[in-house]
Coordinates of C-alpha atoms and ligand atoms in Angstrom, one line a residue:
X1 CA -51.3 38.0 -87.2
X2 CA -53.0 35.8 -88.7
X3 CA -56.5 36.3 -89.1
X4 CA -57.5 32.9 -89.2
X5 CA -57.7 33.4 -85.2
X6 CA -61.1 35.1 -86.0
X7 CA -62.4 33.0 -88.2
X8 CA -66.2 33.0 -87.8
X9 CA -69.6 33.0 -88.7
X10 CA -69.0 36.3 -91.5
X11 CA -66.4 34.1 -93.7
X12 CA -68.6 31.0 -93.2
X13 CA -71.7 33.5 -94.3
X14 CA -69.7 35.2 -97.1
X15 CA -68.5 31.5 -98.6
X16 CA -71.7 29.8 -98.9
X17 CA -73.3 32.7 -100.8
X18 CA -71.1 31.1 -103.3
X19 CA -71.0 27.7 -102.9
X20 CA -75.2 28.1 -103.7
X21 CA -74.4 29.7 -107.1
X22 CA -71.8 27.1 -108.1
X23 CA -69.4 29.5 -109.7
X24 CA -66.1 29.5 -108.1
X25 CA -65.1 31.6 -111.3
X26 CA -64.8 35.6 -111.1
X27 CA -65.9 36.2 -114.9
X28 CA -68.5 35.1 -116.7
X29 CA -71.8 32.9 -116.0
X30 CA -74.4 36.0 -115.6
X31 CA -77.3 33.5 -115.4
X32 CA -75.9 30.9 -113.0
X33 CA -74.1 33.7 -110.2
X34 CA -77.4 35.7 -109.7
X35 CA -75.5 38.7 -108.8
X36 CA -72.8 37.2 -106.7
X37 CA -69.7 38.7 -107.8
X38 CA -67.3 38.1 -104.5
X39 CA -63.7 38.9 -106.4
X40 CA -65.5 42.4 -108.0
X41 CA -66.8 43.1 -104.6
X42 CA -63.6 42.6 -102.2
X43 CA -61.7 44.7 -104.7
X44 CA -64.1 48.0 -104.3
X45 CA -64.5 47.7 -100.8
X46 CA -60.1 47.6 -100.3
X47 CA -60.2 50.2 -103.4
X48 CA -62.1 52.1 -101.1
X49 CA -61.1 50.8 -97.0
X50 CA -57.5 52.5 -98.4
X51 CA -58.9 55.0 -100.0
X52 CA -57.7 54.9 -103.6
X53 CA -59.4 54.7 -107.1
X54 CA -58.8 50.8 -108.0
X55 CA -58.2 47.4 -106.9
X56 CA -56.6 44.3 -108.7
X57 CA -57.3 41.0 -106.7
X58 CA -54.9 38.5 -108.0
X59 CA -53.8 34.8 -106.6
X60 CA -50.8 35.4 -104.3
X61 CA -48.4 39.3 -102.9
X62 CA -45.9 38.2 -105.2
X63 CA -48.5 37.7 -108.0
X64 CA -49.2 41.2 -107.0
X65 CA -45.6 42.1 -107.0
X66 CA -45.2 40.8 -110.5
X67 CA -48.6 42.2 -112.0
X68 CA -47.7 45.5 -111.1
X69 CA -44.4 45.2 -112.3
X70 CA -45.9 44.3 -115.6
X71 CA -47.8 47.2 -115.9
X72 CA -44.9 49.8 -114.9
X73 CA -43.4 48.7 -118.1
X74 CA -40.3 47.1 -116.2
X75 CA -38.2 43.8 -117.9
X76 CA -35.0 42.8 -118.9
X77 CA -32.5 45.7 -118.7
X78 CA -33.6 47.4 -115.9
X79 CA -33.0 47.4 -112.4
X80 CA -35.3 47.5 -109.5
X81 CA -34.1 48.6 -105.9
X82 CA -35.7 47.2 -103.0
X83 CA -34.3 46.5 -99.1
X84 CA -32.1 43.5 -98.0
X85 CA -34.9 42.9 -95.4
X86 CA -37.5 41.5 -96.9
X87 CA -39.0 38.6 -98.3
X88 CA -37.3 36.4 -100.7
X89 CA -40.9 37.1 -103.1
X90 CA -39.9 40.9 -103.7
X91 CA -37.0 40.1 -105.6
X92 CA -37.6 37.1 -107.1
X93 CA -40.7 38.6 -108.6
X94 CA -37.5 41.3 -110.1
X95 CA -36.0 38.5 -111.2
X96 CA -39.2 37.0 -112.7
X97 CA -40.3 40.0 -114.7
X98 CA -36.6 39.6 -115.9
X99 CA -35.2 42.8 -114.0
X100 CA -32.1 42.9 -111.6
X101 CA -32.6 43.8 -108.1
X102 CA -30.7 45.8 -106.3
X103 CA -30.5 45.6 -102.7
X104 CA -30.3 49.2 -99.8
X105 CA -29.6 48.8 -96.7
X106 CA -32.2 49.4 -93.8
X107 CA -32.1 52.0 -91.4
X108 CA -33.8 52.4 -87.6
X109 CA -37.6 51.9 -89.2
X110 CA -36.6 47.8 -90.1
X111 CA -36.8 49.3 -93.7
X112 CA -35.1 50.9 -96.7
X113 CA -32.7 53.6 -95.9
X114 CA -33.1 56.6 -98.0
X115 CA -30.1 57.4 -97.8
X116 CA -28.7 54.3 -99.6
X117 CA -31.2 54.2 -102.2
X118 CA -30.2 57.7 -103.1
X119 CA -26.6 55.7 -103.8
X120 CA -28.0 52.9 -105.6
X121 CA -30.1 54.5 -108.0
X122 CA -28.8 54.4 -111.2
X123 CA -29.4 55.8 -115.0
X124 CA -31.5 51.8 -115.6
X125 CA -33.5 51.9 -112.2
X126 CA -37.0 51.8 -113.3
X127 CA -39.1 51.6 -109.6
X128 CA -38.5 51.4 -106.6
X129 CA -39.6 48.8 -103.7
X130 CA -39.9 49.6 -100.3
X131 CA -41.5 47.2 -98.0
X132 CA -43.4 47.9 -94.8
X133 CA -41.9 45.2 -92.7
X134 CA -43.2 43.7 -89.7
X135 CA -46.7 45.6 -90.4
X136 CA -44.8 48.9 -90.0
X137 CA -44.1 51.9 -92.3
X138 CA -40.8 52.5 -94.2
X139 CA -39.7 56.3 -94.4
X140 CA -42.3 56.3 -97.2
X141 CA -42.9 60.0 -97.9
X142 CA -38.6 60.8 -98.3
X143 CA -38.5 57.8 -100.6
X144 CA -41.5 58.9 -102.6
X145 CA -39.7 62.7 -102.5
X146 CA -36.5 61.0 -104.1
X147 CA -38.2 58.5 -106.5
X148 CA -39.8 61.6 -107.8
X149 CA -36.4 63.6 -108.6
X150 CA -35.6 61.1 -110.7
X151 CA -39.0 60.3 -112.1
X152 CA -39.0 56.6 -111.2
X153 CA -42.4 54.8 -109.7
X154 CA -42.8 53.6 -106.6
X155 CA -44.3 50.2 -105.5
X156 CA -45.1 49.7 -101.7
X157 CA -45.1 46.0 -101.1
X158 CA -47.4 46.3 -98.4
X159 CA -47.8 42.1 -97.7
X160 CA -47.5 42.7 -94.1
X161 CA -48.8 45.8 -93.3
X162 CA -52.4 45.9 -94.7
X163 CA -54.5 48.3 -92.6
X164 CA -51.3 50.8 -91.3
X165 CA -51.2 54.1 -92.0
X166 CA -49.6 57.2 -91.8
X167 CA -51.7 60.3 -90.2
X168 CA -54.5 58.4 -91.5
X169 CA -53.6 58.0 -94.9
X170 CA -52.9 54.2 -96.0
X171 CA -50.1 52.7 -96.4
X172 CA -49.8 51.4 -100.5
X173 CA -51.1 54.9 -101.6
X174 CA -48.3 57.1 -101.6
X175 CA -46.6 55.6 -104.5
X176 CA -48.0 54.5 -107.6
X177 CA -49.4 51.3 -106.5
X178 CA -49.0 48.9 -103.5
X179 CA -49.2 45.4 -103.2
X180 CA -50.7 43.2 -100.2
X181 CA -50.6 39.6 -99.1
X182 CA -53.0 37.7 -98.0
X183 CA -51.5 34.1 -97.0
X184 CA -52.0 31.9 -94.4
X185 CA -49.8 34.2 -92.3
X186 CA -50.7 37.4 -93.0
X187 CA -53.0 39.6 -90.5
X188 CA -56.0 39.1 -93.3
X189 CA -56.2 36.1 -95.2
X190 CA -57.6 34.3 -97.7
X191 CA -55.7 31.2 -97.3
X192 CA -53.5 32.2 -100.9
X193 CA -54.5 35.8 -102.6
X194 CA -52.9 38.8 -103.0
X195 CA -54.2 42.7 -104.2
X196 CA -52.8 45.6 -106.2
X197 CA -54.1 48.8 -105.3
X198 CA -53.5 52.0 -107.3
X199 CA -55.2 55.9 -108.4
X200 CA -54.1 55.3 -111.7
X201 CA -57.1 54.2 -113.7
X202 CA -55.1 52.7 -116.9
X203 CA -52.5 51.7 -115.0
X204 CA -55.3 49.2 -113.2
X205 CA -56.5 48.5 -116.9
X206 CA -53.7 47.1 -117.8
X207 CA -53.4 45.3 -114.8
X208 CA -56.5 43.9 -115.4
X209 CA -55.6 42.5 -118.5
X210 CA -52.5 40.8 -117.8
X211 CA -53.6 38.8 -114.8
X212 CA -56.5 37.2 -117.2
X213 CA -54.4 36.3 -120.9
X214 CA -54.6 39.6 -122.0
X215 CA -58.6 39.4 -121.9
X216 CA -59.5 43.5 -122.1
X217 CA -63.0 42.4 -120.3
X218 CA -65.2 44.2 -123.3
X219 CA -68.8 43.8 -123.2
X220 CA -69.3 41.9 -126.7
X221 CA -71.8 39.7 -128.5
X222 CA -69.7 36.6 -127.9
X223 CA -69.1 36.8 -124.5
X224 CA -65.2 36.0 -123.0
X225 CA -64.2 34.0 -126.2
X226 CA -64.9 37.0 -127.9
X227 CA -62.9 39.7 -125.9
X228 CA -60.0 41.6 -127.8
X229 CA -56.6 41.6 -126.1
X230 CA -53.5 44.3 -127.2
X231 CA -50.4 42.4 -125.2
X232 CA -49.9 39.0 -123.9
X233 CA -50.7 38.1 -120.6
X234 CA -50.6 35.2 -117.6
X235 CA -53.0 33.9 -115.3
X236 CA -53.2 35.6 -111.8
X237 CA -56.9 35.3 -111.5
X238 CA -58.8 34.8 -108.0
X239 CA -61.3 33.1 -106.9
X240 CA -64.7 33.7 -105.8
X241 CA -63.9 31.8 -102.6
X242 CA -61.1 33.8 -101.6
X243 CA -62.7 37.0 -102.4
X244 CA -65.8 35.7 -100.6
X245 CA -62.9 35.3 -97.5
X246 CA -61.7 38.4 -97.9
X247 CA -64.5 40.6 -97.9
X248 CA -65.3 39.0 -94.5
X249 CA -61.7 39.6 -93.1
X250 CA -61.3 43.0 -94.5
X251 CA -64.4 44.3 -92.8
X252 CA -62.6 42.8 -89.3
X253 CA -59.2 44.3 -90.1
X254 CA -59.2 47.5 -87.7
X255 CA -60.5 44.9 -84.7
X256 CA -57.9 42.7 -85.4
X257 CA -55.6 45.6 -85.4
X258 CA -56.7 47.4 -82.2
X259 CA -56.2 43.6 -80.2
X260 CA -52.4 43.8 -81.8
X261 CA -51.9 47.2 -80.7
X262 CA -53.0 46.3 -76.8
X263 CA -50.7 43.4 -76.6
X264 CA -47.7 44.9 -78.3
X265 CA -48.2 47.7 -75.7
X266 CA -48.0 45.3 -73.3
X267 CA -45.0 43.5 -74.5
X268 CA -43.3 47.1 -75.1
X269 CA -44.3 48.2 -71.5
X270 CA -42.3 45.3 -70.4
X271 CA -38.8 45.5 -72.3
X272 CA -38.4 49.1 -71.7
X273 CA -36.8 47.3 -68.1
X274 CA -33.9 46.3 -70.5
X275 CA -30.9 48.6 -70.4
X276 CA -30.4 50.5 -72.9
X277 CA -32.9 48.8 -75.3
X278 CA -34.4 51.2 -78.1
X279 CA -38.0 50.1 -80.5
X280 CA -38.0 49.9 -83.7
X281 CA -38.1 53.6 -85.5
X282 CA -42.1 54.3 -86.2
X283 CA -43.6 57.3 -88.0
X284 CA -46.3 57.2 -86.7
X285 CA -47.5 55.1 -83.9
X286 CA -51.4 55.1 -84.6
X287 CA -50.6 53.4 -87.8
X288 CA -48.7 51.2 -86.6
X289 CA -50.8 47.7 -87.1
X290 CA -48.4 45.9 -84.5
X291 CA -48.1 42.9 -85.9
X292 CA -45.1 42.3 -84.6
X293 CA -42.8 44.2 -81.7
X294 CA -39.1 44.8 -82.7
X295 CA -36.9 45.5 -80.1
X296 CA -33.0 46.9 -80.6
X297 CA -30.7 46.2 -77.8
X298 CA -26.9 48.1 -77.9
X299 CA -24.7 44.8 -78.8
X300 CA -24.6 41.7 -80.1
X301 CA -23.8 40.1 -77.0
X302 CA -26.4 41.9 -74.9
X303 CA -29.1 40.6 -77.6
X304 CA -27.9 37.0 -77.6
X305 CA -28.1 37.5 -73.7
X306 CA -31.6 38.6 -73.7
X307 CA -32.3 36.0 -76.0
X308 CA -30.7 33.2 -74.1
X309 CA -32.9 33.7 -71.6
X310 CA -36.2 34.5 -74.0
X311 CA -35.5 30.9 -74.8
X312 CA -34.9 29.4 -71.4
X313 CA -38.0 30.8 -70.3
X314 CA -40.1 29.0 -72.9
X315 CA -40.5 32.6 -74.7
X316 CA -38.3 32.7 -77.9
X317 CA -38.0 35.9 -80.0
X318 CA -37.2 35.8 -83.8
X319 CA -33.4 36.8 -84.5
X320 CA -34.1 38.0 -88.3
X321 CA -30.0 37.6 -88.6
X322 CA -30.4 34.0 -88.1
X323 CA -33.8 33.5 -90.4
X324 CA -32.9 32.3 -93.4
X325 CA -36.0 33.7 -95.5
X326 CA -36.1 37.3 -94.3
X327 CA -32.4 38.6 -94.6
X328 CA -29.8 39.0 -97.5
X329 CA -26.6 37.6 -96.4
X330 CA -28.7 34.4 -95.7
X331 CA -30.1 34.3 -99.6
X332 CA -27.5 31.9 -100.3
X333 CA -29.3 30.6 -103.5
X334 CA -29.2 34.5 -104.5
X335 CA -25.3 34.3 -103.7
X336 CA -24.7 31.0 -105.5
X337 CA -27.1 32.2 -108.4
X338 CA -28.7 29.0 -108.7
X339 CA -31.8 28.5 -110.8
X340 CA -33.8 25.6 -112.2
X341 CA -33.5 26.4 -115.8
X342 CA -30.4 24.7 -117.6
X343 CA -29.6 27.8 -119.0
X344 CA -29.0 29.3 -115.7
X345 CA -30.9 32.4 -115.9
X346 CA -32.1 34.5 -114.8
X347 CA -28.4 34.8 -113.4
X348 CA -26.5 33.8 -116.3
X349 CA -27.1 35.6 -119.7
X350 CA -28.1 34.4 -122.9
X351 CA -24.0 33.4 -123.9
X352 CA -23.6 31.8 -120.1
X353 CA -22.2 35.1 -118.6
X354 CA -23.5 35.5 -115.1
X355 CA -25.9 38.8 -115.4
X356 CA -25.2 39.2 -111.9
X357 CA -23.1 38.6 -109.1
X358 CA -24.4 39.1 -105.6
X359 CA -22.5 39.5 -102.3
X360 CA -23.4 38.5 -98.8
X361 CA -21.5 41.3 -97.5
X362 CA -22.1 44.6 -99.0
X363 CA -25.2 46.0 -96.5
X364 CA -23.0 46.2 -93.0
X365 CA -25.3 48.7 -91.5
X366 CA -28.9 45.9 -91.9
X367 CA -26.5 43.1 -90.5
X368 CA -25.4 45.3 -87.3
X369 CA -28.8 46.2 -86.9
X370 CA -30.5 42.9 -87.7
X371 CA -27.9 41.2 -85.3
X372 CA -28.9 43.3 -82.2
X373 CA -32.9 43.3 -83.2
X374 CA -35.5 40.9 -81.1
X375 CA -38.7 40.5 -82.4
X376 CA -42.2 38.6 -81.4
X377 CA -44.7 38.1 -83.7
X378 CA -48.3 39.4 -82.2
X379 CA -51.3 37.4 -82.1
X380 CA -54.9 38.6 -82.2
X381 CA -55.9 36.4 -79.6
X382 CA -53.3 36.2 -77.2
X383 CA -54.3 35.0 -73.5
X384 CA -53.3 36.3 -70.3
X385 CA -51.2 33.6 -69.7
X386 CA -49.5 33.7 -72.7
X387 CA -48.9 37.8 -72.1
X388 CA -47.9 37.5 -68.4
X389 CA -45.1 34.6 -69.6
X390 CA -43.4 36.8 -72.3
X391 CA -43.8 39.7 -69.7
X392 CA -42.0 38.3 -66.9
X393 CA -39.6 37.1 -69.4
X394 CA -38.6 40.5 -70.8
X395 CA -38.5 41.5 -67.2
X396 CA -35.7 38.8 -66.0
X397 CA -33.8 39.7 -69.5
X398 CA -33.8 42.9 -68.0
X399 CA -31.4 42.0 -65.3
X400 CA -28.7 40.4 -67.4
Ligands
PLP1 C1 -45.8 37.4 -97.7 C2 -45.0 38.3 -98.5 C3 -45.0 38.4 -99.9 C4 -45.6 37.4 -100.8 O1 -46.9 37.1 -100.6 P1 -47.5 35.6 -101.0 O2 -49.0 35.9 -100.9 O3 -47.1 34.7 -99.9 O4 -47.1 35.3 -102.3 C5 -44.3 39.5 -100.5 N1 -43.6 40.4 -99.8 C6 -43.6 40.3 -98.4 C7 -42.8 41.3 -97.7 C8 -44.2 39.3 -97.7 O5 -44.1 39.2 -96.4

């Protein structure tokens, strides 16, 4: 992360192709684009980089989130389960489709625990979110196995693990769509923009439609104003620039993903001197896209230790316990159920009731775990200096 490091002469290439038409808008203006269609383009090449039938560009991962959402039919009355690690934008896109998450706890891969979920599924769960945190794989294939018992979709949000795998196969294509990210932050980027990939062609139809007013894209005499629509939409739409940036970024992804995977080695080499530490649960280390290393030490104390000294050594790692944006006891707007509209949803219900009541302590197992992880975000670019420092740190945390 991020993949601005490698920003270069492709993005610069890709961008002007459509600054010289003029049309910054994916639709419409045959004439004027002379072919250029980036959005169209960056879509089949992802459709096809993960292997899978279709591709949905929209403008942000929670826009995917909610898009895909959308077209699994899900709304007010269901519930959704996803992990209490995560991003605050997986559930509030729940909450925005008007759905009620429902949190699991995470288990030794930093992601849903299968066995929760198999507790918190319910007669009103209509998908299921797991999220490949930290650009690794959850236990993807046993969640997949139980969704299917129960005949409930799965939706990988795959924001931070574009490009991993699992024996080769990508993660986002073992349920029945996955969503990516591609912010500022995120190992490719298109400064804001976000994808929904997915085998299921009407499914992507559908998805199509509501991310453009409903539009259902038919060639016709009258052009866009004369398109048909059969349900209401929103507006999701990219734009040409950022699929202009992504096509550039996609076709560096694996590069940017081997230089990870030599400096996370690296780091890894180095805290294996701590006592007792364990890594983060992978299921397959090829796929891993190493975005960040996660570390696991055997207490609480011995973890603030280590990190103590992280930090005096100029080296601090991320405590996800103690990040505010990342972890469920520290949602406290989720807690407090505070929203902008007067009416208080989409916690409170149409007579004022509070819908739902969330709290902070009810996943035990994430916050034991979460409270003895370490974790270092992983550059592309990351000197010899910069490696030898974090190194030698790991190396005196060793000794404490
Ligand atoms: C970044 C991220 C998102 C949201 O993506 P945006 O493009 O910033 O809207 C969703 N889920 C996870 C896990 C993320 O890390």
């Amino acid at each position: 992360m991020p993949g601005f490091e490698v920003f270069g002469d492709e993005e610069k290439k890709e961008i002007n192709d459509v600054l010289e038409t003029g049309v910054l808008f994916r639709y419409e203006f045959a004439a004027q684009r002379k072919e250029v269609y980036k959005v169209l383009q960056f879509e089949r090449n992802f459709a096809e980089y993960c292997g899978t039938g279709f591709a949905q560009a929209v403008t942000s991962g929670t826009a995917a989130l909610k898009v895909a959402l959308a077209a699994l039919g899900v709304g007010p009355g269901d519930e959704v389960i996803t992990q209490g690690f995560t991003f605050v934008a997986t559930w509030e896109a729940i909450l925005d489709i008007g759905a009620i998450p429902v949190f699991t706890e995470v288990d030794e891969t930093l992601n849903m625990d299968p066995d929760d979920l198999k507790l918190k599924i319910t007669d009103k769960t209509r998908c299921i979110i797991p999220v490949h945190m930290l650009g690794a794989m959850a236990h993807i294939e046993k969640i997949v196995e139980i969704a299917n018992e129960h005949n409930i979709p799965v939706l990988e949000d795959t924001a931070q693990a574009a490009g991993g795998r699992i024996n080769g196969k990508h993660l986002g294509t073992f349920g029945q769509c996955g969503t990516f990210s591609f912010d500022s932050v995120k190992t490719m980027t298109t400064g804001e923009g976000g994808m929904v990939i997915t085998n299921d062609e009407k499914m992507w139809r559908t998805m199509s439609e509501y991310h453009d007013h409903g539009h259902d894209h038919a060639v016709n005499p009258f052009g866009r104003g004369g398109e048909g629509r059969s349900f209401i939409g929103f507006n999701y739409r990219m734009m040409e620039l950022q699929g202009a940036m992504g096509i550039a970024q996609l076709a560096k992804l694996d590069a940017m993903i081997a230089a990870q995977k030599t400096h996370k080695a690296r780091l890894r080499d180095a805290a294996s001197a701590i006592p007792g530490v364990k890594f983060r649960k992978l299921m397959d280390e090829d796929g891993d896209t190493a975005t960040f290393f996660a570390f696991i030490l055997e207490s609480r104390e011995q973890c603030q230790k280590v990190s103590r000294v992280l930090i005096e050594e100029g080296v601090p790692a991320i405590n996800f316990s103690e990040n505010t944006w990342h972890f469920y006891p520290s949602w406290e707007h989720l807690h407090r159920g505070s929203a902008v509209a007067a009416s208080g949803y989409p916690f409170n219900a149409e007579n004022g009731k509070r819908r739902i009541v969330y709290d902070p302590d009810v996943l035990p197992k994430s916050a034991d775990l979460m409270e003895r992880a370490l974790v270092y975000p992983i550059a592309i670019k990351m000197n010899e200096n910069q490696l030898e420092n974090i190194c030698n740190a790991l190396k005196k945390a060793a000794g404490v």
